[in-house]
PDB file of C-alpha atoms in Angstrom:
ATOM      1  CA  ILE A  23      89.533 123.196  70.010  1.00 79.00           C
ATOM      2  CA  PHE A  24      89.637 124.891  66.095  1.00 81.00           C
ATOM      3  CA  GLY A  25      87.212 127.485  67.518  1.00 80.00           C
ATOM      4  CA  ALA A  26      90.070 128.907  69.489  1.00 83.00           C
ATOM      5  CA  ARG A  27      91.975 130.051  66.890  1.00 85.00           C
ATOM      6  CA  THR A  28      89.048 132.082  65.506  1.00 84.00           C
ATOM      7  CA  SER A  29      88.085 133.643  68.768  1.00 84.00           C
ATOM      8  CA  LEU A  30      91.699 134.333  69.457  1.00 87.00           C
ATOM      9  CA  ALA A  31      92.405 135.653  66.073  1.00 88.00           C
ATOM     10  CA  VAL A  32      89.351 137.971  66.350  1.00 88.00           C
ATOM     11  CA  GLY A  33      90.402 139.507  69.772  1.00 88.00           C
ATOM     12  CA  ILE A  34      94.244 139.864  68.853  1.00 91.00           C
ATOM     13  CA  LEU A  35      93.658 141.531  65.371  1.00 93.00           C
ATOM     14  CA  ALA A  36      90.261 144.049  66.939  1.00 91.00           C
ATOM     15  CA  VAL A  37      92.604 145.453  69.751  1.00 92.00           C
ATOM     16  CA  CYS A  38      95.785 145.717  67.132  1.00 93.00           C
ATOM     17  CA  ILE A  39      93.302 147.772  65.121  1.00 93.00           C
ATOM     18  CA  GLN A  40      92.665 149.676  68.191  1.00 92.00           C
ATOM     19  CA  LEU A  41      95.451 150.452  69.369  1.00 92.00           C
ATOM     20  CA  LEU A  42      96.680 151.794  66.099  1.00 93.00           C
ATOM     21  CA  ILE A  43      93.729 154.127  66.096  1.00 93.00           C
ATOM     22  CA  ALA A  44      94.281 155.011  69.611  1.00 92.00           C
ATOM     23  CA  ILE A  45      97.857 155.481  70.024  1.00 92.00           C
ATOM     24  CA  PRO A  46      98.364 158.524  67.560  1.00 92.00           C
ATOM     25  CA  ILE A  47      95.411 160.021  68.582  1.00 92.00           C
ATOM     26  CA  GLY A  48      95.828 159.607  72.289  1.00 91.00           C
ATOM     27  CA  ILE A  49      99.371 160.720  72.230  1.00 92.00           C
ATOM     28  CA  ALA A  50      98.641 163.888  70.065  1.00 90.00           C
ATOM     29  CA  ALA A  51      95.877 164.745  72.407  1.00 90.00           C
ATOM     30  CA  GLY A  52      97.806 164.503  75.779  1.00 89.00           C
ATOM     31  CA  TYR A  53     101.015 166.087  74.453  1.00 89.00           C
ATOM     32  CA  TYR A  54      99.582 169.085  72.817  1.00 89.00           C
ATOM     33  CA  GLY A  55      96.433 169.806  75.158  1.00 83.00           C
ATOM     34  CA  GLY A  56      94.610 172.707  74.605  1.00 85.00           C
ATOM     35  CA  ARG A  57      92.536 173.089  71.530  1.00 89.00           C
ATOM     36  CA  THR A  58      93.570 169.466  70.138  1.00 89.00           C
ATOM     37  CA  ASP A  59      92.714 168.171  73.399  1.00 89.00           C
ATOM     38  CA  ILE A  60      89.203 169.746  73.101  1.00 91.00           C
ATOM     39  CA  ILE A  61      88.409 168.230  69.817  1.00 91.00           C
ATOM     40  CA  VAL A  62      89.501 164.985  70.723  1.00 90.00           C
ATOM     41  CA  SER A  63      87.686 164.745  73.713  1.00 90.00           C
ATOM     42  CA  ARG A  64      84.560 165.921  71.753  1.00 90.00           C
ATOM     43  CA  LEU A  65      85.224 163.066  69.223  1.00 90.00           C
ATOM     44  CA  LEU A  66      85.594 160.508  71.894  1.00 89.00           C
ATOM     45  CA  GLU A  67      82.392 161.500  73.320  1.00 88.00           C
ATOM     46  CA  ILE A  68      80.606 161.148  69.857  1.00 88.00           C
ATOM     47  CA  TRP A  69      82.311 158.085  69.232  1.00 88.00           C
ATOM     48  CA  GLU A  70      81.623 156.224  72.505  1.00 84.00           C
ATOM     49  CA  GLY A  71      78.196 157.106  72.154  1.00 83.00           C
ATOM     50  CA  ILE A  72      78.196 154.895  69.372  1.00 82.00           C
ATOM     51  CA  PRO A  73      77.044 151.088  70.452  1.00 81.00           C
ATOM     52  CA  THR A  74      79.489 148.759  68.787  1.00 78.00           C
ATOM     53  CA  PHE A  75      77.422 145.506  68.755  1.00 77.00           C
ATOM     54  CA  PHE A  76      74.448 147.666  66.723  1.00 82.00           C
ATOM     55  CA  VAL A  77      76.555 148.641  64.451  1.00 82.00           C
ATOM     56  CA  LEU A  78      77.663 145.314  63.875  1.00 80.00           C
ATOM     57  CA  LEU A  79      73.871 144.078  63.192  1.00 79.00           C
ATOM     58  CA  LEU A  80      73.642 147.117  61.203  1.00 83.00           C
ATOM     59  CA  VAL A  81      76.690 146.821  58.900  1.00 83.00           C
ATOM     60  CA  ILE A  82      76.279 143.170  57.914  1.00 79.00           C
ATOM     61  CA  PRO A  83      72.962 143.273  56.635  1.00 79.00           C
ATOM     62  CA  ILE A  84      73.620 145.954  54.435  1.00 83.00           C
ATOM     63  CA  LEU A  85      77.076 144.803  53.275  1.00 81.00           C
ATOM     64  CA  GLN A  86      75.273 141.284  52.739  1.00 78.00           C
ATOM     65  CA  SER A  87      78.781 139.928  54.213  1.00 76.00           C
ATOM     66  CA  LYS A  88      79.240 137.838  57.135  1.00 77.00           C
ATOM     67  CA  SER A  89      82.689 137.762  56.853  1.00 81.00           C
ATOM     68  CA  ILE A  90      84.913 137.473  59.759  1.00 83.00           C
ATOM     69  CA  PHE A  91      87.479 140.145  58.582  1.00 86.00           C
ATOM     70  CA  LEU A  92      84.302 142.278  58.377  1.00 85.00           C
ATOM     71  CA  VAL A  93      83.526 141.878  61.849  1.00 85.00           C
ATOM     72  CA  ILE A  94      87.344 142.523  62.974  1.00 88.00           C
ATOM     73  CA  THR A  95      87.356 145.788  61.302  1.00 89.00           C
ATOM     74  CA  ILE A  96      84.297 147.165  63.030  1.00 87.00           C
ATOM     75  CA  LEU A  97      85.359 146.101  66.074  1.00 87.00           C
ATOM     76  CA  GLY A  98      88.717 147.660  65.908  1.00 89.00           C
ATOM     77  CA  VAL A  99      87.260 151.421  64.068  1.00 90.00           C
ATOM     78  CA  PHE A 100      84.363 151.220  67.000  1.00 87.00           C
ATOM     79  CA  GLY A 101      86.286 150.063  70.163  1.00 86.00           C
ATOM     80  CA  TRP A 102      89.402 152.367  70.378  1.00 89.00           C
ATOM     81  CA  THR A 103      87.654 155.207  72.767  1.00 89.00           C
ATOM     82  CA  GLY A 104      89.171 153.439  75.618  1.00 87.00           C
ATOM     83  CA  PHE A 105      92.637 152.826  75.136  1.00 90.00           C
ATOM     84  CA  CYS A 106      92.868 156.607  74.092  1.00 91.00           C
ATOM     85  CA  ARG A 107      91.462 157.743  77.212  1.00 90.00           C
ATOM     86  CA  PHE A 108      94.018 155.877  78.925  1.00 89.00           C
ATOM     87  CA  ILE A 109      96.926 156.834  76.802  1.00 91.00           C
ATOM     88  CA  ARG A 110      95.771 160.477  76.612  1.00 90.00           C
ATOM     89  CA  ALA A 111      96.010 160.266  80.392  1.00 89.00           C
ATOM     90  CA  GLU A 112      99.400 158.919  80.838  1.00 89.00           C
ATOM     91  CA  VAL A 113     100.938 161.333  78.467  1.00 90.00           C
ATOM     92  CA  PHE A 114      99.191 164.197  80.193  1.00 88.00           C
ATOM     93  CA  LYS A 115     101.446 163.007  83.275  1.00 87.00           C
ATOM     94  CA  GLN A 116     104.578 162.296  81.309  1.00 87.00           C
ATOM     95  CA  ARG A 117     104.986 165.523  79.318  1.00 85.00           C
ATOM     96  CA  ASN A 118     105.845 167.787  82.315  1.00 84.00           C
ATOM     97  CA  LEU A 119     108.034 165.821  83.521  1.00 86.00           C
ATOM     98  CA  SER A 120     112.135 166.346  83.522  1.00 88.00           C
ATOM     99  CA  TYR A 121     113.161 163.900  80.731  1.00 88.00           C
ATOM    100  CA  VAL A 122     110.674 165.306  78.393  1.00 88.00           C
ATOM    101  CA  GLU A 123     111.766 169.070  79.273  1.00 87.00           C
ATOM    102  CA  ALA A 124     115.334 167.896  78.707  1.00 90.00           C
ATOM    103  CA  CYS A 125     114.305 166.237  75.390  1.00 88.00           C
ATOM    104  CA  HIS A 126     112.824 169.806  74.411  1.00 85.00           C
ATOM    105  CA  ASN A 127     116.287 171.415  75.336  1.00 87.00           C
ATOM    106  CA  MET A 128     118.389 169.082  73.178  1.00 88.00           C
ATOM    107  CA  GLY A 129     116.132 170.379  70.289  1.00 86.00           C
ATOM    108  CA  PHE A 130     114.493 167.066  69.749  1.00 88.00           C
ATOM    109  CA  SER A 131     111.041 167.221  67.338  1.00 88.00           C
ATOM    110  CA  PRO A 132     107.951 166.691  68.928  1.00 87.00           C
ATOM    111  CA  ALA A 133     107.087 163.307  67.160  1.00 88.00           C
ATOM    112  CA  TYR A 134     110.365 161.885  68.060  1.00 89.00           C
ATOM    113  CA  VAL A 135     109.900 162.849  71.963  1.00 89.00           C
ATOM    114  CA  MET A 136     106.123 161.683  71.771  1.00 89.00           C
ATOM    115  CA  PHE A 137     107.134 158.117  69.857  1.00 88.00           C
ATOM    116  CA  TYR A 138     110.492 157.624  71.307  1.00 88.00           C
ATOM    117  CA  HIS A 139     110.384 158.922  75.126  1.00 88.00           C
ATOM    118  CA  ILE A 140     106.654 159.204  76.168  1.00 88.00           C
ATOM    119  CA  LEU A 141     105.273 156.588  74.315  1.00 87.00           C
ATOM    120  CA  PRO A 142     107.439 153.821  76.193  1.00 86.00           C
ATOM    121  CA  ASN A 143     106.875 155.087  79.611  1.00 84.00           C
ATOM    122  CA  ALA A 144     103.039 155.467  78.874  1.00 83.00           C
ATOM    123  CA  LEU A 145     102.454 152.219  77.760  1.00 82.00           C
ATOM    124  CA  PRO A 146     102.603 149.777  80.690  1.00 79.00           C
ATOM    125  CA  PRO A 147      99.137 150.944  82.440  1.00 77.00           C
ATOM    126  CA  VAL A 148      97.674 150.602  78.822  1.00 83.00           C
ATOM    127  CA  ILE A 149      99.025 147.219  78.460  1.00 83.00           C
ATOM    128  CA  THR A 150      96.773 146.137  81.496  1.00 82.00           C
ATOM    129  CA  LEU A 151      93.770 146.541  79.533  1.00 84.00           C
ATOM    130  CA  LEU A 152      94.628 144.483  76.437  1.00 87.00           C
ATOM    131  CA  PRO A 153      93.371 141.230  77.931  1.00 87.00           C
ATOM    132  CA  PHE A 154      90.014 142.870  78.838  1.00 87.00           C
ATOM    133  CA  GLY A 155      89.941 144.311  74.979  1.00 88.00           C
ATOM    134  CA  ILE A 156      90.402 140.753  74.070  1.00 89.00           C
ATOM    135  CA  MET A 157      87.598 139.694  76.196  1.00 88.00           C
ATOM    136  CA  GLY A 158      85.130 142.357  74.658  1.00 86.00           C
ATOM    137  CA  ALA A 159      86.295 141.414  71.080  1.00 87.00           C
ATOM    138  CA  ILE A 160      85.671 137.810  71.249  1.00 88.00           C
ATOM    139  CA  THR A 161      82.479 138.292  73.394  1.00 87.00           C
ATOM    140  CA  SER A 162      81.036 140.437  70.501  1.00 85.00           C
ATOM    141  CA  GLU A 163      81.912 137.879  67.852  1.00 84.00           C
ATOM    142  CA  ALA A 164      80.555 134.900  69.704  1.00 85.00           C
ATOM    143  CA  GLY A 165      77.143 136.894  70.350  1.00 83.00           C
ATOM    144  CA  LEU A 166      76.974 138.300  66.566  1.00 82.00           C
ATOM    145  CA  SER A 167      77.766 134.683  65.459  1.00 81.00           C
ATOM    146  CA  PHE A 168      75.343 133.204  68.088  1.00 80.00           C
ATOM    147  CA  LEU A 169      72.494 135.536  66.290  1.00 78.00           C
ATOM    148  CA  GLY A 170      73.028 133.907  62.994  1.00 74.00           C
ATOM    149  CA  LEU A 171      75.099 136.962  61.616  1.00 74.00           C
ATOM    150  CA  GLY A 172      78.940 135.105  61.915  1.00 72.00           C
ATOM    151  CA  GLU A 173      80.653 133.697  58.949  1.00 74.00           C
ATOM    152  CA  GLU A 174      78.634 130.400  58.396  1.00 70.00           C
ATOM    153  CA  ASN A 175      82.027 128.388  57.485  1.00 74.00           C
ATOM    154  CA  SER A 176      84.017 129.386  60.225  1.00 75.00           C
ATOM    155  CA  CYS A 177      84.326 127.230  63.342  1.00 77.00           C
ATOM    156  CA  SER A 178      83.965 130.042  65.878  1.00 81.00           C
ATOM    157  CA  TRP A 179      82.454 129.059  69.202  1.00 83.00           C
ATOM    158  CA  GLY A 180      79.510 131.473  68.135  1.00 82.00           C
ATOM    159  CA  VAL A 181      78.571 129.378  65.368  1.00 82.00           C
ATOM    160  CA  LEU A 182      78.772 126.359  66.918  1.00 82.00           C
ATOM    161  CA  MET A 183      76.667 127.462  69.754  1.00 83.00           C
ATOM    162  CA  ASP A 184      74.312 128.981  67.364  1.00 80.00           C
ATOM    163  CA  GLU A 185      74.174 125.189  65.583  1.00 79.00           C
ATOM    164  CA  GLY A 186      73.214 123.697  68.852  1.00 78.00           C
ATOM    165  CA  ARG A 187      70.702 126.012  69.616  1.00 74.00           C
ATOM    166  CA  ALA A 188      68.899 125.354  66.531  1.00 72.00           C
ATOM    167  CA  ALA A 189      68.937 121.739  67.454  1.00 72.00           C
ATOM    168  CA  PHE A 190      67.892 122.342  71.094  1.00 70.00           C
ATOM    169  CA  PRO A 191      66.944 120.336  72.822  1.00 71.00           C
ATOM    170  CA  GLY A 192      66.987 117.154  70.887  1.00 67.00           C
ATOM    171  CA  GLU A 193      70.729 117.473  70.557  1.00 70.00           C
ATOM    172  CA  SER A 194      71.346 119.822  73.350  1.00 71.00           C
ATOM    173  CA  TYR A 195      75.015 118.297  73.746  1.00 74.00           C
ATOM    174  CA  LEU A 196      75.934 120.455  70.309  1.00 78.00           C
ATOM    175  CA  LEU A 197      75.360 123.404  72.414  1.00 80.00           C
ATOM    176  CA  TRP A 198      77.603 123.084  75.666  1.00 83.00           C
ATOM    177  CA  PRO A 199      80.799 122.341  74.778  1.00 84.00           C
ATOM    178  CA  PRO A 200      81.521 125.821  72.840  1.00 85.00           C
ATOM    179  CA  ALA A 201      79.597 127.561  75.724  1.00 85.00           C
ATOM    180  CA  ILE A 202      81.655 125.867  78.333  1.00 88.00           C
ATOM    181  CA  VAL A 203      85.122 126.016  76.665  1.00 88.00           C
ATOM    182  CA  LEU A 204      84.139 129.999  75.729  1.00 87.00           C
ATOM    183  CA  THR A 205      83.682 130.589  79.423  1.00 89.00           C
ATOM    184  CA  ILE A 206      87.044 129.298  80.328  1.00 90.00           C
ATOM    185  CA  LEU A 207      88.708 131.146  77.836  1.00 88.00           C
ATOM    186  CA  LEU A 208      87.193 134.439  79.176  1.00 88.00           C
ATOM    187  CA  ILE A 209      87.861 133.523  82.514  1.00 89.00           C
ATOM    188  CA  ALA A 210      91.827 132.702  81.962  1.00 89.00           C
ATOM    189  CA  ILE A 211      91.818 135.944  79.695  1.00 87.00           C
ATOM    190  CA  ALA A 212      90.748 137.984  82.707  1.00 85.00           C
ATOM    191  CA  LEU A 213      93.171 136.198  85.385  1.00 88.00           C
ATOM    192  CA  VAL A 214      95.939 137.440  82.844  1.00 85.00           C
ATOM    193  CA  GLY A 215      94.804 140.964  83.011  1.00 81.00           C
ATOM    194  CA  ASP A 216      94.660 140.956  86.731  1.00 80.00           C
ATOM    195  CA  ALA A 217      98.059 139.388  86.720  1.00 82.00           C
ATOM    196  CA  LEU A 218      99.410 142.112  84.679  1.00 79.00           C
ATOM    197  CA  ARG A 219      98.078 144.741  86.611  1.00 74.00           C
ATOM    198  CA  ASP A 220      99.609 143.272  89.404  1.00 74.00           C
ATOM    199  CA  SER A 221     103.013 142.722  88.182  1.00 76.00           C
ATOM    200  CA  ILE A 222     102.780 146.237  86.622  1.00 70.00           C
ATOM    201  CA  ASP A 223     101.532 148.322  89.306  1.00 61.00           C
ATOM    202  CA  PRO A 224     104.296 148.497  91.937  1.00 54.00           C
ATOM    203  CA  LYS A 225     101.454 149.659  94.692  1.00 53.00           C
ATOM    204  CA  LEU A 226      99.800 145.768  94.073  1.00 52.00           C
ATOM    205  CA  ARG A 227     103.323 143.733  94.100  1.00 53.00           C
ATOM    206  CA  LYS A 228     103.196 141.273  97.129  1.00 51.00           C
ATOM    207  CA  ARG A 229     106.629 141.672  98.994  1.00 48.00           C
TER     208      ARG A 229
END
C-alpha cells in the first residue's frame, strides 16, 4: 500500500518534467515551421535514439547515487520526445485556422498566440497520452529497482520484488504481492487512458 505512493509519485513527477520540456519545444517547432522545425526534428531523432533505461543503468553507478529523485529526473529528461511530437503535430493543424489569423490581425505577439490560444486547443489529444507516459515511468523505476539499482530505503514495489527475488524460493510470498499490485495498477492506468481517449475523441464517443 505504501509502495503505491512511491510508484505514482515517480510516474506523475516524471511526466510533469517531460511536459515542461516538450510543450515549449513542440509549440515552437509547430508554430514557426521551416528551419526551426527541421532543427527540432533532428534533435528528436537523436534524443529518441538514446535508450532511457540504459542511461539509468549507466548514470546511477557513475554518480554512486540511488536517489529516487535522480531516477525521476532522468526519466523526465530522456522521455519527453513522444509528447513533443504530438504537440508539434497539433500545433501544425491549429496554426492555419481562422482564430489564429484573427489573433495575428489583432496584433497579438507570437508568444501570446502560442501559449494562450493555440496551446489550450492542442493539449486535449496530448492528455490521452499522459496515463501511458505514467505507465512507462512506473515500469522503468520498478525494473531498475528490481535489478538492485533503486533507492534501498524506499518502499518501491521494485525494491520489494527485489527482496522477494533474493529470498526466492524459500520465501516466495514476498515476491508476489508487489508484483500483483503493480500489474493491477498498470492495467488500471491503461484503462483510464483508453477512457480518456474515448471521451476526448468525438469519433469514438458512444451515442
